[in-house]
Short mmCIF file of C-alpha atoms in Angstrom, two decimals:
data_model
loop_
_atom_site.label_atom_id
_atom_site.label_comp_id
_atom_site.label_asym_id
_atom_site.label_seq_id
_atom_site.Cartn_x
_atom_site.Cartn_y
_atom_site.Cartn_z
CA GLY A 1 -0.49 0.36 -0.21
CA ALA A 2 1.06 4.03 -0.64
CA GLY A 3 1.56 3.17 3.67
CA VAL A 4 1.28 1.49 6.64
CA SER A 5 -2.24 1.67 8.16
CA GLN A 6 -3.48 -0.03 11.26
CA SER A 7 -7.39 -2.07 12.69
CA PRO A 8 -8.95 -1.30 14.19
CA SER A 9 -8.86 2.78 14.70
CA ASN A 10 -10.49 2.61 17.73
CA LYS A 11 -10.99 0.02 20.02
CA VAL A 12 -13.12 -0.29 23.51
CA THR A 13 -13.35 -3.05 25.72
CA GLU A 14 -13.30 -4.00 29.31
CA LYS A 15 -10.65 -4.40 31.48
CA GLY A 16 -10.11 -8.88 31.02
CA LYS A 17 -10.23 -9.27 27.75
CA ASP A 18 -7.80 -10.04 25.24
CA VAL A 19 -7.16 -7.78 22.12
CA GLU A 20 -5.21 -7.98 19.24
CA LEU A 21 -4.22 -5.26 16.94
CA ARG A 22 -2.97 -4.84 13.36
CA CYS A 23 -0.47 -3.31 11.36
CA ASP A 24 0.18 -3.88 7.40
CA PRO A 25 3.48 -2.01 6.49
CA ILE A 26 4.71 0.44 4.06
CA SER A 27 5.17 -3.31 0.55
CA GLY A 28 9.24 -3.78 0.51
CA HIS A 29 9.96 -2.41 4.22
CA THR A 30 11.71 -6.01 5.60
CA ALA A 31 11.27 -3.84 9.78
CA LEU A 32 8.43 -2.76 11.93
CA TYR A 33 8.08 -1.41 14.52
CA TRP A 34 5.74 -1.01 17.22
CA TYR A 35 5.50 1.64 19.81
CA ARG A 36 2.58 2.78 22.46
CA GLN A 37 1.83 6.98 23.83
CA SER A 38 0.37 7.92 26.54
CA LEU A 39 -2.13 11.38 26.61
CA GLY A 40 0.37 13.71 26.37
CA GLN A 41 3.87 11.96 26.40
CA GLY A 42 7.18 10.90 24.37
CA LEU A 43 6.57 6.91 22.37
CA GLU A 44 8.15 4.40 24.10
CA PHE A 45 9.57 2.02 22.21
CA LEU A 46 6.83 -1.81 22.48
CA ILE A 47 9.10 -4.50 20.04
CA TYR A 48 10.60 -4.37 16.23
CA PHE A 49 10.75 -7.23 14.31
CA GLN A 50 13.82 -7.16 11.11
CA GLY A 51 13.65 -9.70 8.39
CA ASN A 52 14.14 -13.22 10.22
CA SER A 53 16.25 -12.14 12.91
CA ALA A 54 14.71 -12.57 16.25
CA PRO A 55 12.85 -9.65 17.33
CA ASP A 56 13.83 -7.48 20.90
CA LYS A 57 11.10 -7.69 22.99
CA SER A 58 12.89 -5.73 25.28
CA GLY A 59 9.92 -2.53 25.36
CA LEU A 60 7.98 -4.88 26.63
CA PRO A 61 5.57 -3.61 29.58
CA SER A 62 4.99 -7.59 30.81
CA ASP A 63 4.35 -10.97 29.45
CA ARG A 64 0.42 -9.92 28.71
CA PHE A 65 2.18 -8.21 26.13
CA SER A 66 3.12 -10.10 22.54
CA ALA A 67 3.48 -9.34 19.18
CA GLU A 68 4.07 -12.07 16.34
CA ARG A 69 4.89 -11.16 12.83
CA THR A 70 3.63 -13.27 9.29
CA GLY A 71 4.64 -13.70 6.86
CA GLY A 72 7.09 -10.92 6.98
CA SER A 73 4.58 -8.09 6.64
CA VAL A 74 1.28 -8.37 8.74
CA SER A 75 1.58 -8.21 12.55
CA THR A 76 -0.73 -7.97 14.92
CA LEU A 77 -0.09 -6.68 18.82
CA THR A 78 -0.71 -9.38 21.69
CA ILE A 79 -2.17 -7.33 24.67
CA GLN A 80 -4.10 -10.57 26.70
CA ARG A 81 -6.46 -9.41 29.73
CA THR A 82 -6.62 -6.04 29.43
CA GLN A 83 -5.64 -3.24 32.12
CA GLN A 84 -6.81 0.19 32.61
CA GLU A 85 -2.69 1.77 32.50
CA ASP A 86 -3.17 -0.17 28.89
CA SER A 87 -5.46 2.49 27.31
CA ALA A 88 -2.87 4.75 24.55
CA VAL A 89 -2.49 5.21 21.64
CA TYR A 90 -1.18 2.34 19.42
CA LEU A 91 1.75 3.12 16.17
CA CYS A 92 2.44 1.71 14.32
CA ALA A 93 6.30 2.32 12.10
CA SER A 94 8.11 0.35 8.99
CA SER A 95 11.58 0.92 7.50
CA LEU A 96 13.19 -0.06 4.71
CA TRP A 97 16.26 -1.64 6.21
CA GLY A 98 18.90 -3.35 4.42
CA LEU A 99 20.62 0.39 2.59
CA VAL A 100 24.10 0.50 4.47
CA SER A 101 23.68 3.13 7.62
CA TYR A 102 19.79 4.10 6.80
CA ASN A 103 16.72 3.81 8.24
CA GLU A 104 13.84 5.84 8.57
CA GLN A 105 10.63 4.88 9.43
CA PHE A 106 7.32 5.23 8.93
CA PHE A 107 4.14 5.75 11.18
CA GLY A 108 1.02 4.55 10.71
CA PRO A 109 -1.93 6.82 12.24
CA GLY A 110 -2.52 4.59 15.50
CA THR A 111 -5.81 2.16 16.83
CA ARG A 112 -6.89 4.33 20.44
CA LEU A 113 -7.36 1.95 23.06
CA THR A 114 -9.76 2.25 26.20
CA VAL A 115 -10.28 0.12 28.60
CA LEU A 116 -13.25 1.00 30.64
CA GLY B 1 18.86 8.72 33.16
CA ILE B 2 17.54 10.41 30.10
CA GLN B 3 19.24 9.51 27.26
CA VAL B 4 17.42 11.75 25.20
CA GLU B 5 16.27 15.58 26.30
CA GLN B 6 14.45 17.83 23.79
CA SER B 7 14.07 21.59 24.99
CA PRO B 8 12.58 23.78 25.41
CA PRO B 9 9.55 21.96 26.33
CA ASP B 10 7.43 23.92 25.43
CA LEU B 11 7.99 27.16 22.89
CA ILE B 12 5.15 30.13 21.85
CA LEU B 13 5.01 31.76 18.89
CA GLN B 14 3.56 34.34 16.80
CA GLU B 15 3.25 33.62 13.05
CA GLY B 16 6.46 35.26 10.99
CA ALA B 17 9.09 34.24 13.68
CA ASN B 18 11.57 32.17 13.84
CA SER B 19 12.74 29.24 16.52
CA THR B 20 15.56 26.18 17.23
CA LEU B 21 14.38 22.73 19.00
CA ARG B 22 17.15 21.07 20.64
CA CYS B 23 17.75 17.71 20.74
CA ASN B 24 21.10 16.37 23.19
CA PHE B 25 21.60 12.54 23.53
CA SER B 26 24.21 10.18 25.95
CA ASP B 27 26.02 8.26 23.14
CA SER B 28 26.95 7.92 19.71
CA VAL B 29 23.98 7.17 17.29
CA ASN B 30 23.78 5.07 14.72
CA ASN B 31 19.27 6.34 13.17
CA LEU B 32 18.21 10.07 14.08
CA GLN B 33 14.79 11.20 12.81
CA TRP B 34 12.56 14.57 13.35
CA PHE B 35 9.01 14.37 13.00
CA HIS B 36 5.95 17.14 13.24
CA GLN B 37 2.62 15.02 15.51
CA ASN B 38 0.76 17.01 13.76
CA PRO B 39 -2.92 17.81 15.94
CA TRP B 40 -4.84 14.88 14.63
CA GLY B 41 -2.24 12.44 16.45
CA GLN B 42 -0.21 12.18 12.62
CA LEU B 43 3.49 10.62 12.91
CA ILE B 44 4.97 12.45 9.91
CA ASN B 45 8.79 12.10 8.26
CA LEU B 46 10.28 16.29 8.86
CA PHE B 47 14.20 14.44 9.19
CA TYR B 48 16.24 11.55 8.51
CA ILE B 49 19.48 13.19 10.02
CA PRO B 50 21.77 11.00 12.14
CA SER B 51 24.56 13.51 10.75
CA GLY B 52 25.03 16.95 9.10
CA THR B 53 22.87 19.68 7.55
CA LYS B 54 19.18 18.77 5.58
CA GLN B 55 16.29 21.93 4.54
CA ASN B 56 13.07 21.08 3.01
CA GLY B 57 11.92 24.85 2.68
CA ARG B 58 11.26 26.27 5.33
CA LEU B 59 13.01 24.18 8.01
CA SER B 60 16.21 22.72 8.29
CA ALA B 61 17.69 19.87 10.41
CA THR B 62 21.79 20.06 12.11
CA THR B 63 23.21 16.52 13.27
CA VAL B 64 26.51 17.41 14.60
CA ALA B 65 27.34 14.13 15.73
CA THR B 66 30.58 14.32 17.85
CA GLU B 67 28.60 16.50 20.53
CA ARG B 68 25.91 14.23 20.48
CA TYR B 69 23.17 17.45 19.64
CA SER B 70 20.26 17.92 16.81
CA LEU B 71 18.40 21.07 16.88
CA LEU B 72 15.44 22.17 14.20
CA TYR B 73 15.13 25.79 12.30
CA ILE B 74 12.39 27.15 12.15
CA SER B 75 11.78 30.07 9.63
CA SER B 76 8.74 32.32 9.15
CA SER B 77 6.10 29.49 12.02
CA GLN B 78 2.87 29.51 10.40
CA THR B 79 -0.72 27.91 11.77
CA THR B 80 0.19 24.89 10.98
CA ASP B 81 3.13 24.45 12.34
CA SER B 82 1.54 23.81 15.50
CA GLY B 83 1.80 21.09 16.76
CA VAL B 84 4.64 18.68 19.02
CA TYR B 85 8.24 18.60 17.36
CA PHE B 86 10.17 14.09 18.11
CA CYS B 87 13.45 12.75 17.85
CA ALA B 88 14.10 9.62 17.90
CA VAL B 89 17.70 8.34 18.09
CA THR B 90 19.49 4.65 18.03
CA MET B 91 22.31 4.17 19.94
CA THR B 92 25.68 2.25 19.06
CA THR B 93 25.52 0.68 22.44
CA ASP B 94 21.81 -0.56 21.96
CA SER B 95 20.28 -2.63 19.10
CA TRP B 96 20.37 -1.10 15.41
CA GLY B 97 16.84 -0.81 15.35
CA LYS B 98 15.02 0.11 18.97
CA PHE B 99 14.40 4.21 19.19
CA GLN B 100 13.93 5.75 22.17
CA PHE B 101 12.01 9.62 21.34
CA GLY B 102 12.40 12.25 22.71
CA ALA B 103 9.50 13.92 26.04
CA GLY B 104 8.76 16.47 22.53
CA THR B 105 8.58 19.95 22.24
CA GLN B 106 5.15 21.42 22.26
CA VAL B 107 5.19 24.60 19.15
CA VAL B 108 2.22 26.18 19.35
CA VAL B 109 2.12 28.91 16.20
CA THR B 110 -0.84 32.14 17.26
CA PRO B 111 -1.80 34.86 13.97
#
């Protein structure tokens, strides 16, 4: 596609339920990133995938959070047993990793998650 | 401690004014980007600039990697420049794709 797309754009869920957030990166981009942005805050790194390498999961806040990337393209971020503090905008980005010393990220519009 | 620090945290400008935003970082960097987050939340790429100087219209940026800072210049500001400006870096002491964002500079341009 022309840009990074995310779905749903908004998600309201009840505390304790599981949610799945989807990201479609720019076609041909080999790296994919997930971030979380709480209201009025900066972006918090969660995880990134690059090609077939093991993902860097060092930013995931707890074991309730997981992510996978199928076929080197679409990614799903799953939050199990959601808590109210999980409420935030979840942003996805992709980049054309592979060129020497070049790793420019492009962001999707985000998914706004509200946990009641 | 803070690894990516942006200043000032807030900036109010009159239309037509010039301004400089700063990003300091604590280690050598592999990647550095400047973004504008518009009032609708979309992050817009401004510059990919791990070193050197770039210009795009009224905006320009300079990164002095050896001194661990980057500057974003906005000239002849317009109301559409309002929003939050973020810098994001990956440091050589960390993995290549682990971007760390500063807290941002909130810019308000008044007519």
